[in-house]
PDB file of C-alpha atoms and ligand atoms in Angstrom:
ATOM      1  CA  UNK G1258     -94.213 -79.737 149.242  1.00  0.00           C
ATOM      2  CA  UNK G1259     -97.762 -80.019 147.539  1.00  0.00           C
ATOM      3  CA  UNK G1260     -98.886 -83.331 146.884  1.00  0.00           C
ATOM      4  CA  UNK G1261     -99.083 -83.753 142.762  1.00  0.00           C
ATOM      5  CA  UNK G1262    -102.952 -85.730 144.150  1.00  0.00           C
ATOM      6  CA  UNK G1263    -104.703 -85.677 147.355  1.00  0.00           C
ATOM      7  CA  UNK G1264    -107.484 -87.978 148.121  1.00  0.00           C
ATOM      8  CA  UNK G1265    -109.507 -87.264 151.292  1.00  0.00           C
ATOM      9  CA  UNK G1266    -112.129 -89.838 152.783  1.00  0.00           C
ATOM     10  CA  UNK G1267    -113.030 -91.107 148.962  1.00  0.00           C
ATOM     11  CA  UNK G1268    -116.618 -92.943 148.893  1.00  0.00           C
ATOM     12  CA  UNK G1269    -118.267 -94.420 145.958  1.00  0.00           C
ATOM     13  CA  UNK G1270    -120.706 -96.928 144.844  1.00  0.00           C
ATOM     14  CA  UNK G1271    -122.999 -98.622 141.900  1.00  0.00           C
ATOM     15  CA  UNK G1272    -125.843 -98.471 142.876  1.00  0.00           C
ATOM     16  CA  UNK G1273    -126.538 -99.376 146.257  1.00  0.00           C
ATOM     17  CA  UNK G1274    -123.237-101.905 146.426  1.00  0.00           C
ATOM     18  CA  UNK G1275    -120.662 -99.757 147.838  1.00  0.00           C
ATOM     19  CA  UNK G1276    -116.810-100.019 146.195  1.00  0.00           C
ATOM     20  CA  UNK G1277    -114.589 -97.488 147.672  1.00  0.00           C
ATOM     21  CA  UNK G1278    -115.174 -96.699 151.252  1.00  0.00           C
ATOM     22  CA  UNK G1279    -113.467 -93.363 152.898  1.00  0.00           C
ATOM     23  CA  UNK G1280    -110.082 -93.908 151.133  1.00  0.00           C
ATOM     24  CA  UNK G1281    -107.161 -91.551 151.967  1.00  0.00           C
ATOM     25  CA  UNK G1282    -104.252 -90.808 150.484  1.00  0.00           C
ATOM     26  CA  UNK G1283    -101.682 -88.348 148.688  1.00  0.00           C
ATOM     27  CA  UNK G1284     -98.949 -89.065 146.396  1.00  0.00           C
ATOM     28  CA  UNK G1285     -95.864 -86.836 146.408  1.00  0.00           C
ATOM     29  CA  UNK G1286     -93.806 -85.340 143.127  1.00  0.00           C
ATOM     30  CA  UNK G1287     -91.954 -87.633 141.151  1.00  0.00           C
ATOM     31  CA  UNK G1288     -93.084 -91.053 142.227  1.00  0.00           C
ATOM     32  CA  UNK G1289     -94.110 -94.072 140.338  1.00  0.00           C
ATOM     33  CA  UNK G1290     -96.649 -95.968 142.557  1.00  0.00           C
ATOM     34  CA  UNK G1291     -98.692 -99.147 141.958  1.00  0.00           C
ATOM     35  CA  UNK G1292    -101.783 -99.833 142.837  1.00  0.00           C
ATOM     36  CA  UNK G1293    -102.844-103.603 144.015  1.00  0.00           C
ATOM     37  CA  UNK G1294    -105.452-105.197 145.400  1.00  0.00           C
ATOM     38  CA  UNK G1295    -107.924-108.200 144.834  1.00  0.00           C
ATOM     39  CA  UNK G1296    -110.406-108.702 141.989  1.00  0.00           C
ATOM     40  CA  UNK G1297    -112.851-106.327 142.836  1.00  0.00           C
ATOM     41  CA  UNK G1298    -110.788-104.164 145.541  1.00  0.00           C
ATOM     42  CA  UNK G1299    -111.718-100.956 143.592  1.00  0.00           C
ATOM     43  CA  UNK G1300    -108.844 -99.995 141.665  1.00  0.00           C
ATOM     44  CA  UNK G1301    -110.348 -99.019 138.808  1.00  0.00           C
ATOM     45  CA  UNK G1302    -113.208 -97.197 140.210  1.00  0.00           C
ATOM     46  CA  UNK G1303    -110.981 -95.524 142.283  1.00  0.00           C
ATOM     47  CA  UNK G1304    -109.169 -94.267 138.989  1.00  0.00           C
ATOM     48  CA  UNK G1305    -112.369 -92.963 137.293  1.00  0.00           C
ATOM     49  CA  UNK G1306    -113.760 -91.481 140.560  1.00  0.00           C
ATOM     50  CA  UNK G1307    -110.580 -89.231 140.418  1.00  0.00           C
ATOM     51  CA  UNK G1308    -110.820 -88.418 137.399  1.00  0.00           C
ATOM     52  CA  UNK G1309    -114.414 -87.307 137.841  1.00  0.00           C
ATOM     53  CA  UNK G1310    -115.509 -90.464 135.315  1.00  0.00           C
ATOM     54  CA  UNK G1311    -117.991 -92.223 138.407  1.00  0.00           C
ATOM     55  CA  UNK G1312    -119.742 -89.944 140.494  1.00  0.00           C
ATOM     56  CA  UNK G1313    -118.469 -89.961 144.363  1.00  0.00           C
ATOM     57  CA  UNK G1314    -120.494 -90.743 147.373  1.00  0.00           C
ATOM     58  CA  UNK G1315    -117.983 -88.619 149.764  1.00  0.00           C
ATOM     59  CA  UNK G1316    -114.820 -87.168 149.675  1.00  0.00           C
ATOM     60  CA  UNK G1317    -112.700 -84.253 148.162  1.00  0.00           C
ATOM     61  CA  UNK G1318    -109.705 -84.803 145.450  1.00  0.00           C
ATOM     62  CA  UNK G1319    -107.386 -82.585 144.873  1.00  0.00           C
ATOM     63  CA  UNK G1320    -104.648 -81.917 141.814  1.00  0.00           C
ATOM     64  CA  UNK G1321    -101.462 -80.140 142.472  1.00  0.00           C
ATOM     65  CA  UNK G1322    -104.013 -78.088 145.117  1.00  0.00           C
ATOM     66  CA  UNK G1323    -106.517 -77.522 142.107  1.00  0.00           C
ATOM     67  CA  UNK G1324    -110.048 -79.210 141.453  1.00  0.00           C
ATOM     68  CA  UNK G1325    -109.614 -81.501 138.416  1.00  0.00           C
ATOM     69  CA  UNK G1326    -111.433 -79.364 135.665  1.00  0.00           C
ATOM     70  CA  UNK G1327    -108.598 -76.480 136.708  1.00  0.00           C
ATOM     71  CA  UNK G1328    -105.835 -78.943 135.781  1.00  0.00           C
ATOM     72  CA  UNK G1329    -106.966 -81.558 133.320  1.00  0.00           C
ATOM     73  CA  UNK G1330    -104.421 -81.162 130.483  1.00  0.00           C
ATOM     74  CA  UNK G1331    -102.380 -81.677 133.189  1.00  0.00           C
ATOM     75  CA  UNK G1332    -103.126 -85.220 133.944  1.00  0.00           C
ATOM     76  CA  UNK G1333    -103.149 -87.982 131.625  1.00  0.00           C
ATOM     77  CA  UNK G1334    -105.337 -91.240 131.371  1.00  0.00           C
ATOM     78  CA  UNK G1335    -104.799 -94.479 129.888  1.00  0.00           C
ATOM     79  CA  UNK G1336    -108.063 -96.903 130.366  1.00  0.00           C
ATOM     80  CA  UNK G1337    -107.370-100.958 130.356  1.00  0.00           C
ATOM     81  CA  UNK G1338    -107.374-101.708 126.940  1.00  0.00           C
ATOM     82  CA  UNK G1339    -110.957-103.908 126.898  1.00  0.00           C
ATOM     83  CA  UNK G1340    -112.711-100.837 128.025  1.00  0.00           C
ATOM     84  CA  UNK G1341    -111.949 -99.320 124.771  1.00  0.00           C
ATOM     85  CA  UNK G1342    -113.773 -99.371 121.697  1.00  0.00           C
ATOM     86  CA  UNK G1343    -111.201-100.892 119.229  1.00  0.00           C
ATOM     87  CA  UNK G1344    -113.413-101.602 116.008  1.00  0.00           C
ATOM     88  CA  UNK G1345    -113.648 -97.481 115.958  1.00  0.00           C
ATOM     89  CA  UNK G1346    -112.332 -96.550 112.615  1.00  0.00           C
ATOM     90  CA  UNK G1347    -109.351 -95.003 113.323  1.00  0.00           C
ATOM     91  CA  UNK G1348    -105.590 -95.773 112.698  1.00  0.00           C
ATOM     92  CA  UNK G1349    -102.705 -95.784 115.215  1.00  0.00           C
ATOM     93  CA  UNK G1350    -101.011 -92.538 114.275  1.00  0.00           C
ATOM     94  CA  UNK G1351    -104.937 -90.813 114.887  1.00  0.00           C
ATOM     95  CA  UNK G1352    -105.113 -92.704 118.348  1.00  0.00           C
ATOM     96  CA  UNK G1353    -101.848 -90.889 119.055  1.00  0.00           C
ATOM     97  CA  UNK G1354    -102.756 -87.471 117.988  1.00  0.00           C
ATOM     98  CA  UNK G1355    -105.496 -87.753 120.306  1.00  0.00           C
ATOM     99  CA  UNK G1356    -103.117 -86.943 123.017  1.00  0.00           C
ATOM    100  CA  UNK G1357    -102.075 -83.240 121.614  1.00  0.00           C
ATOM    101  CA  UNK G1358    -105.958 -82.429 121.268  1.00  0.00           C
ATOM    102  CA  UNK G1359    -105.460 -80.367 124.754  1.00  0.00           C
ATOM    103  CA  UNK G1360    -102.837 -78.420 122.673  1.00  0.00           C
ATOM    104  CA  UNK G1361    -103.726 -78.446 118.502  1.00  0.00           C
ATOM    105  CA  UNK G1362    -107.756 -77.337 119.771  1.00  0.00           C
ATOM    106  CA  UNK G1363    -110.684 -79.838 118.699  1.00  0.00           C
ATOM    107  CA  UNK G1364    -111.682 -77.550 115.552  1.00  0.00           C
ATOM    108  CA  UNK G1365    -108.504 -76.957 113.958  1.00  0.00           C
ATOM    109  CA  UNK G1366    -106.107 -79.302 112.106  1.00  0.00           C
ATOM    110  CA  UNK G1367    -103.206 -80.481 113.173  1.00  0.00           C
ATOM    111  CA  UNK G1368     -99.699 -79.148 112.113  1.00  0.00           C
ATOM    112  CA  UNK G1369     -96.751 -81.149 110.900  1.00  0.00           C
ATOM    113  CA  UNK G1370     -95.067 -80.634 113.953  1.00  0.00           C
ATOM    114  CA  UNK G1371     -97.592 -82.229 115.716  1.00  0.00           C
ATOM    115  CA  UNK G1372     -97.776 -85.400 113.430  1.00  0.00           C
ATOM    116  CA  UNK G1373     -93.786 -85.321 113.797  1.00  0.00           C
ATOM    117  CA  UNK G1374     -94.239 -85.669 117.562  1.00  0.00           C
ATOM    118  CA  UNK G1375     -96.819 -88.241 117.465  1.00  0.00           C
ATOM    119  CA  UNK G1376     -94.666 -90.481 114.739  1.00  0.00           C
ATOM    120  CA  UNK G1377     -91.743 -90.062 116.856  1.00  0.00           C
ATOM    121  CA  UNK G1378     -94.149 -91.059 120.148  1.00  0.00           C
ATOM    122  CA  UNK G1379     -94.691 -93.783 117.960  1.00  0.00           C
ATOM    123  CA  UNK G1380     -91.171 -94.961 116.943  1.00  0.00           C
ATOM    124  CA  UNK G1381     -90.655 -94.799 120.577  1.00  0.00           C
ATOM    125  CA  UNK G1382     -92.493 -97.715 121.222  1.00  0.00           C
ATOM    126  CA  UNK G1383     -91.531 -99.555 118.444  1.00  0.00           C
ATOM    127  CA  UNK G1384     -94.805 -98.976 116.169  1.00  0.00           C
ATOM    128  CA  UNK G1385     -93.989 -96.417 113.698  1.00  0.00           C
ATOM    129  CA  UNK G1386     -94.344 -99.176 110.777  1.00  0.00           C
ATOM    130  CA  UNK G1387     -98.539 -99.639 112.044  1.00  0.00           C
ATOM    131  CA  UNK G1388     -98.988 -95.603 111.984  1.00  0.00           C
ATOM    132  CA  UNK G1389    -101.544 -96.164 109.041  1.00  0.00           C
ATOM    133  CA  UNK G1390    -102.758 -99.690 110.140  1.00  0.00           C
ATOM    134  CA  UNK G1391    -106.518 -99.723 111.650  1.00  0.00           C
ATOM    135  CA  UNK G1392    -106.525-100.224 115.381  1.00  0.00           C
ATOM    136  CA  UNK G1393    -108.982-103.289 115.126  1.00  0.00           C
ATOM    137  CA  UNK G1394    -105.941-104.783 112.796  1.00  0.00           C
ATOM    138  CA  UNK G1395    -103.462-104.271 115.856  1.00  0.00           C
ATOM    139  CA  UNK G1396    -102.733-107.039 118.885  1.00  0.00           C
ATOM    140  CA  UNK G1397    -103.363-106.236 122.290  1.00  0.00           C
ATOM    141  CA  UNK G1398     -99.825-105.774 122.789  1.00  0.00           C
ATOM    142  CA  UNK G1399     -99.295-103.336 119.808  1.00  0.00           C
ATOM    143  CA  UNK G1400    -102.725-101.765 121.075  1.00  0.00           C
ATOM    144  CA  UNK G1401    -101.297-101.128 124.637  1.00  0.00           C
ATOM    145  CA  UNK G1402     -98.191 -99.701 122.899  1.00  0.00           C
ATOM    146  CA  UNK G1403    -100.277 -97.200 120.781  1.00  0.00           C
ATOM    147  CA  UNK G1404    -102.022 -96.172 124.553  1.00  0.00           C
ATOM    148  CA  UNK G1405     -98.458 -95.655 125.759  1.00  0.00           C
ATOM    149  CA  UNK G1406     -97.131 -93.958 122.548  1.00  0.00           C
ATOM    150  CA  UNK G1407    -100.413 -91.282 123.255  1.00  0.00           C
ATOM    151  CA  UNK G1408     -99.228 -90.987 126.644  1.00  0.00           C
ATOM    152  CA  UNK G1409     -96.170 -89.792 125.903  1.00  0.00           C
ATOM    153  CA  UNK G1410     -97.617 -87.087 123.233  1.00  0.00           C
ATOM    154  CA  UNK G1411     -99.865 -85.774 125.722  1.00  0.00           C
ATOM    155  CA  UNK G1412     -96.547 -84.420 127.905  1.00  0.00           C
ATOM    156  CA  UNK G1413     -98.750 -84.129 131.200  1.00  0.00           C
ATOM    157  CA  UNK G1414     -97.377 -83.918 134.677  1.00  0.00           C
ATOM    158  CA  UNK G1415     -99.371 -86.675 136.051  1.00  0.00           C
ATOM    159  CA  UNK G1416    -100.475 -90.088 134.810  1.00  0.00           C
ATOM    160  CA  UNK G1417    -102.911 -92.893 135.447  1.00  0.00           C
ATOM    161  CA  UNK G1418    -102.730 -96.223 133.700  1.00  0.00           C
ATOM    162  CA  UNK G1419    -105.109 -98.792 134.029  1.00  0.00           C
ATOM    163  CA  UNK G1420    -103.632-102.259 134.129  1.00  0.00           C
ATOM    164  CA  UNK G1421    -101.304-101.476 130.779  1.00  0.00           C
ATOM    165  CA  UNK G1422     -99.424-104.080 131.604  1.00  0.00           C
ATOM    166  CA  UNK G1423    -102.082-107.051 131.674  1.00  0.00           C
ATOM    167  CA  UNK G1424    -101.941-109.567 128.499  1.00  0.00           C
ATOM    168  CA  UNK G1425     -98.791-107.847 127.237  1.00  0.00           C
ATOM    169  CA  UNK G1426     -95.737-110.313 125.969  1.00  0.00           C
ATOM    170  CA  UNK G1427     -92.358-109.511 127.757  1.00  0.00           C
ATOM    171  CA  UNK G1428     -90.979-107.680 124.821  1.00  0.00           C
ATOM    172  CA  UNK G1429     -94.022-105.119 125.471  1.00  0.00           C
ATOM    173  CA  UNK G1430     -93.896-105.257 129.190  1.00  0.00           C
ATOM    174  CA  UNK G1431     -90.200-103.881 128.946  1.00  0.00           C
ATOM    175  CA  UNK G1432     -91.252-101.390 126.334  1.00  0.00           C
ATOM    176  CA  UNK G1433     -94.039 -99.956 128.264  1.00  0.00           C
ATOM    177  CA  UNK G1434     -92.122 -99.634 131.917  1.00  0.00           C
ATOM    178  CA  UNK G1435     -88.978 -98.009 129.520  1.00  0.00           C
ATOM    179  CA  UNK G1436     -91.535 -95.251 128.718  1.00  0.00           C
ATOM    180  CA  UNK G1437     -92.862 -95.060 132.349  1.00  0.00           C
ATOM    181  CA  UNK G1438     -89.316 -94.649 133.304  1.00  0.00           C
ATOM    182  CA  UNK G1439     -88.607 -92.014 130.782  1.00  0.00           C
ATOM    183  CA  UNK G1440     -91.848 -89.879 132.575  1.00  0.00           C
ATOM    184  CA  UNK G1441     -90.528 -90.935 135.746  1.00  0.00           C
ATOM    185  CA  UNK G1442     -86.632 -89.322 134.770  1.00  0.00           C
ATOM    186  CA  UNK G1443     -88.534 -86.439 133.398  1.00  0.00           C
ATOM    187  CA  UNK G1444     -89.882 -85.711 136.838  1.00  0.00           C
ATOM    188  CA  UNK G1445     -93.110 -87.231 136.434  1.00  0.00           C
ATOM    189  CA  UNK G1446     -95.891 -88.534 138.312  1.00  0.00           C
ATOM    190  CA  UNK G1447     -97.226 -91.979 137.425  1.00  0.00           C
ATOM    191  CA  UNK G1448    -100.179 -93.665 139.614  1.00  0.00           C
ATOM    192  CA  UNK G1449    -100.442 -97.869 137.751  1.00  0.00           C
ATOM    193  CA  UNK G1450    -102.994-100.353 138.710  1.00  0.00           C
ATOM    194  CA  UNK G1451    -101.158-103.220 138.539  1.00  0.00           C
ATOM    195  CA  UNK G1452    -101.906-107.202 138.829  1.00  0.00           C
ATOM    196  CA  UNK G1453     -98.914-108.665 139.011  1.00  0.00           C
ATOM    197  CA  UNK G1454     -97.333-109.305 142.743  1.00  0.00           C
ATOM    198  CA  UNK G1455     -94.190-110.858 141.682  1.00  0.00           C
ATOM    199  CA  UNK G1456     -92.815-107.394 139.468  1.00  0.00           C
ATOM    200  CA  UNK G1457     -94.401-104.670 142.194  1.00  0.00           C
ATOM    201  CA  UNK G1458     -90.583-104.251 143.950  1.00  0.00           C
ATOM    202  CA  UNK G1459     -89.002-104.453 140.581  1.00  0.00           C
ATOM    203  CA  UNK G1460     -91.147-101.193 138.862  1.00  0.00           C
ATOM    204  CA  UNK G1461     -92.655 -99.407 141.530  1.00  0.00           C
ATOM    205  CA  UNK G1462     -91.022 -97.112 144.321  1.00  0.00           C
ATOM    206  CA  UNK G1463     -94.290 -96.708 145.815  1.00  0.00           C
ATOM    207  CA  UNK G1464     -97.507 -98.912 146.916  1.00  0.00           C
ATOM    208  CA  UNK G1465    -100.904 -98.540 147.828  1.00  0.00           C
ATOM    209  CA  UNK G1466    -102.580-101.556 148.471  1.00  0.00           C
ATOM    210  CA  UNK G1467    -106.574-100.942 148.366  1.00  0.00           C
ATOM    211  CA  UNK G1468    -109.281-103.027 149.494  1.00  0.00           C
ATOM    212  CA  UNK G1469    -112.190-100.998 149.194  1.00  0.00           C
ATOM    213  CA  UNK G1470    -110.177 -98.359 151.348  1.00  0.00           C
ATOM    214  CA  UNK G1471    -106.459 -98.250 151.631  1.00  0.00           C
ATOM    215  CA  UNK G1472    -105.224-100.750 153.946  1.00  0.00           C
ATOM    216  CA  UNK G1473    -101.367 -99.580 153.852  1.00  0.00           C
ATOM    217  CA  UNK G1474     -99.392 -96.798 151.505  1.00  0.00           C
ATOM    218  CA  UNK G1475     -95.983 -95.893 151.149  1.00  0.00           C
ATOM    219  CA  UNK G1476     -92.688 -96.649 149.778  1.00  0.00           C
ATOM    220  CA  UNK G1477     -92.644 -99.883 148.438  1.00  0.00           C
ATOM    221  CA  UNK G1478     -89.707-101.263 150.602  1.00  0.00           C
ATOM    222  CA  UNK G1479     -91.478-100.426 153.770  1.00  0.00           C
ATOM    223  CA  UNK G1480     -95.260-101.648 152.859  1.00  0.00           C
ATOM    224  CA  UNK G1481     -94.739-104.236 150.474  1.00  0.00           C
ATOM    225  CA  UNK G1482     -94.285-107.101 153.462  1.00  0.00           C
ATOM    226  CA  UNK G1483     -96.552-110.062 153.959  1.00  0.00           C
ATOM    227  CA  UNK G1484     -98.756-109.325 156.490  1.00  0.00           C
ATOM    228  CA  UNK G1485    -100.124-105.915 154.517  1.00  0.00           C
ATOM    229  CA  UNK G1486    -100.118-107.634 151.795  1.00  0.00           C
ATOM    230  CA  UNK G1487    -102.147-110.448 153.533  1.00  0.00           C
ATOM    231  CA  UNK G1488    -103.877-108.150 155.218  1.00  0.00           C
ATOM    232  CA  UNK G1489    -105.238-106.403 151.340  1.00  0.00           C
ATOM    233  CA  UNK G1490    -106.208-110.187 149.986  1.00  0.00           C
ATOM    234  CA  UNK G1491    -107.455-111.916 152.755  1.00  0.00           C
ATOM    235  CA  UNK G1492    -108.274-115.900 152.281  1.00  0.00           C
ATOM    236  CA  UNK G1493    -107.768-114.799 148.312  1.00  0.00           C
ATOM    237  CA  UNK G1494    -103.952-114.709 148.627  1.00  0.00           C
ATOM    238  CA  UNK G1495    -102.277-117.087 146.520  1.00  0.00           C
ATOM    239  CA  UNK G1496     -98.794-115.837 146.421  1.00  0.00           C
ATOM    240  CA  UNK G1497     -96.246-117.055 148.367  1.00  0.00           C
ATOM    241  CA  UNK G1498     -94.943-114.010 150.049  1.00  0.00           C
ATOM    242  CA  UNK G1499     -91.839-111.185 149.157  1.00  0.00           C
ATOM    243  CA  UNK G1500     -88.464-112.659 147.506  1.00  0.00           C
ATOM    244  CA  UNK G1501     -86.276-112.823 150.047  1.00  0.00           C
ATOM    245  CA  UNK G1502     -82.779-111.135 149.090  1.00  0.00           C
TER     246      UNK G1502
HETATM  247  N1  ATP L  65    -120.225-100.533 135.880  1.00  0.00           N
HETATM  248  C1  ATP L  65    -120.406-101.225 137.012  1.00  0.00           C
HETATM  249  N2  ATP L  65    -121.644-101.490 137.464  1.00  0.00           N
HETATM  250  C2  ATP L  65    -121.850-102.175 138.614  1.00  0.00           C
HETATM  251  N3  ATP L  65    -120.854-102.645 139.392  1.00  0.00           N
HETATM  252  C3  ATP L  65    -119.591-102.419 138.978  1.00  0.00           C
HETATM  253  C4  ATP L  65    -119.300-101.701 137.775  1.00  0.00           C
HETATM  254  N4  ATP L  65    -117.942-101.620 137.642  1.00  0.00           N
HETATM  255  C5  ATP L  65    -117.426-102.268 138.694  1.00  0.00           C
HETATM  256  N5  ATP L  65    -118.401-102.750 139.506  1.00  0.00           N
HETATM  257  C6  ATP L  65    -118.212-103.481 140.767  1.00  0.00           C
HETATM  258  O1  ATP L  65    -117.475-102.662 141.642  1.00  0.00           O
HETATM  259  C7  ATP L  65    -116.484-103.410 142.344  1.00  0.00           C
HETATM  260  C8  ATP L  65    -115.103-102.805 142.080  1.00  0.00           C
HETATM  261  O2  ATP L  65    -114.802-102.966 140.697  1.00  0.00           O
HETATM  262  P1  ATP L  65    -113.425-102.437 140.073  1.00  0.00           P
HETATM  263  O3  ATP L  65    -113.486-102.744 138.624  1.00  0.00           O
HETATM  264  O4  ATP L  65    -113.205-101.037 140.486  1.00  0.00           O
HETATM  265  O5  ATP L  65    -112.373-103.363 140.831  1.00  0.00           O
HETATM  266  P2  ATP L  65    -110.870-103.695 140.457  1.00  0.00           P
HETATM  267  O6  ATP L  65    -110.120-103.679 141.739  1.00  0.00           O
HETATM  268  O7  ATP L  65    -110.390-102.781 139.378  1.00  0.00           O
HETATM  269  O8  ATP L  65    -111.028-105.179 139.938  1.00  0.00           O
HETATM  270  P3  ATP L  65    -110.167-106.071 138.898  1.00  0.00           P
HETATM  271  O9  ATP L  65    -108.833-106.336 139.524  1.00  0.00           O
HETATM  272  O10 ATP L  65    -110.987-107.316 138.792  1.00  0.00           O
HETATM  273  O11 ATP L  65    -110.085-105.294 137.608  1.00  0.00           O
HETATM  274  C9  ATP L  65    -116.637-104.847 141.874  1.00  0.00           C
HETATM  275  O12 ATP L  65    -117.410-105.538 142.815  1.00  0.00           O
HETATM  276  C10 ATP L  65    -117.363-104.723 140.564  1.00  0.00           C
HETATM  277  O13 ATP L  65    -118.149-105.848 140.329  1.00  0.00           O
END
């Protein structure tokens, strides 16, 4: 089967300081995979180097066998939440209908079928009360739930979330890996760069654990053991190694 992503020999860098370093990889249909690694391993980069956001050193990427500009409204992108402009006058249900821009058209108005589907999107993840609130007005948590709310909207067949779980209460946490279950059940792909060690068995079937290239991928009951994971943080490992049983 064609890989929904393939990443061949990936290099990239700012400036002369060199991030991502020949990293390899393909993900396969209907997988939810998490991405972890230390402070500074390159997960994010890697994410906007894929999506054609950094500029790459080396390296070929490929989407459902296409170059990215081919399949863009096929893939869908949710940046960590303090990369975002916030105080950018817009309200929640707006944020939202910025996911069916690929279908309404940038020029022409949306219908009220598509501000249906974005207030349901939004009752989905509990915000439809904070449709007309200003985003600056919303907590991070309510914030990440708009992001996830536009995910959903933009129906795409691959996603990338960056971090959407960080500084989230639990009630939010459960909200947002509901809706990555839903895409999931619906047959689709979802790459997450995730922080936490302790919930990576719990929500993810896959792993890739990068440090500056990928030191070990695969499904998450096979890779996820303490020496790979040792191996990804080094002397920065604080964890106390996989729950056993
Ligand atoms: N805009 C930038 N300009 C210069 N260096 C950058 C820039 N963005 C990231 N870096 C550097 O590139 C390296 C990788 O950063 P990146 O944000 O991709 O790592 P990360 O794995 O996502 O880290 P974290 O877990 O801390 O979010 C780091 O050393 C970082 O300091």
């Amino acid at each position: 089967m064609l890989p929904v992503l393939s990443v061949e020999g990936l290099s990239a860098s700012y400036r002369k300081n060199k991030v991502l370093d020949n990293v390899v990889f393909d993900v396969e249909p209907g997988t939810m995979t998490s991405i972890v690694g230390p402070n500074g391993a390159g997960k994010s980069t890697l994410l906007k180097v894929i999506l054609e956001l950094h500029p790459r050193l080396a390296g070929k990427v490929a989407f459902f066998g296409s170059p990215y500009p081919k399949v863009k409204s096929r893939i869908g992108y949710v940046p960590q939440r303090g990369s975002v402009d916030w105080d950018f006058p817009t309200n929640a249900l707006d944020v939202v209908m910025m996911g069916l821009y690929g279908k309404i058209g940038w020029l022409k108005w949306p219908k009220r079928s598509h501000r249906e589907k974005a207030m349901e999107a939004l009752a989905e993840m509990g915000m439809a009360d904070y449709a007309s609130r200003q985003i600056s007005q919303l907590s991070g948590g309510q914030q990440q739930r708009v992001f996830l709310a536009r995910a959903l909207v933009m129906d795409a067949d691959l996603y990338f979330l960056d971090e959407p779980l960080a500084g989230v209460d639990a009630a939010t946490e459960r909200a947002i890996m509901a809706t990555l279950n839903l895409l999931k059940s619906r047959g689709r792909t979802v790459l997450v760069v995730h922080h936490d060690l302790q919930t990576v068995e719990d929500y993810f079937d896959h792993v890739l654990l990068l440090n500056r290239s990928v030191i070990a991928h695969g499904p998450t009951e096979e890779i996820f053991n303490e020496s790979n994971i040792y191996r990804t943080y080094g002397g920065t490992l604080r964890w106390r190694g996989a729950r056993s049983g």
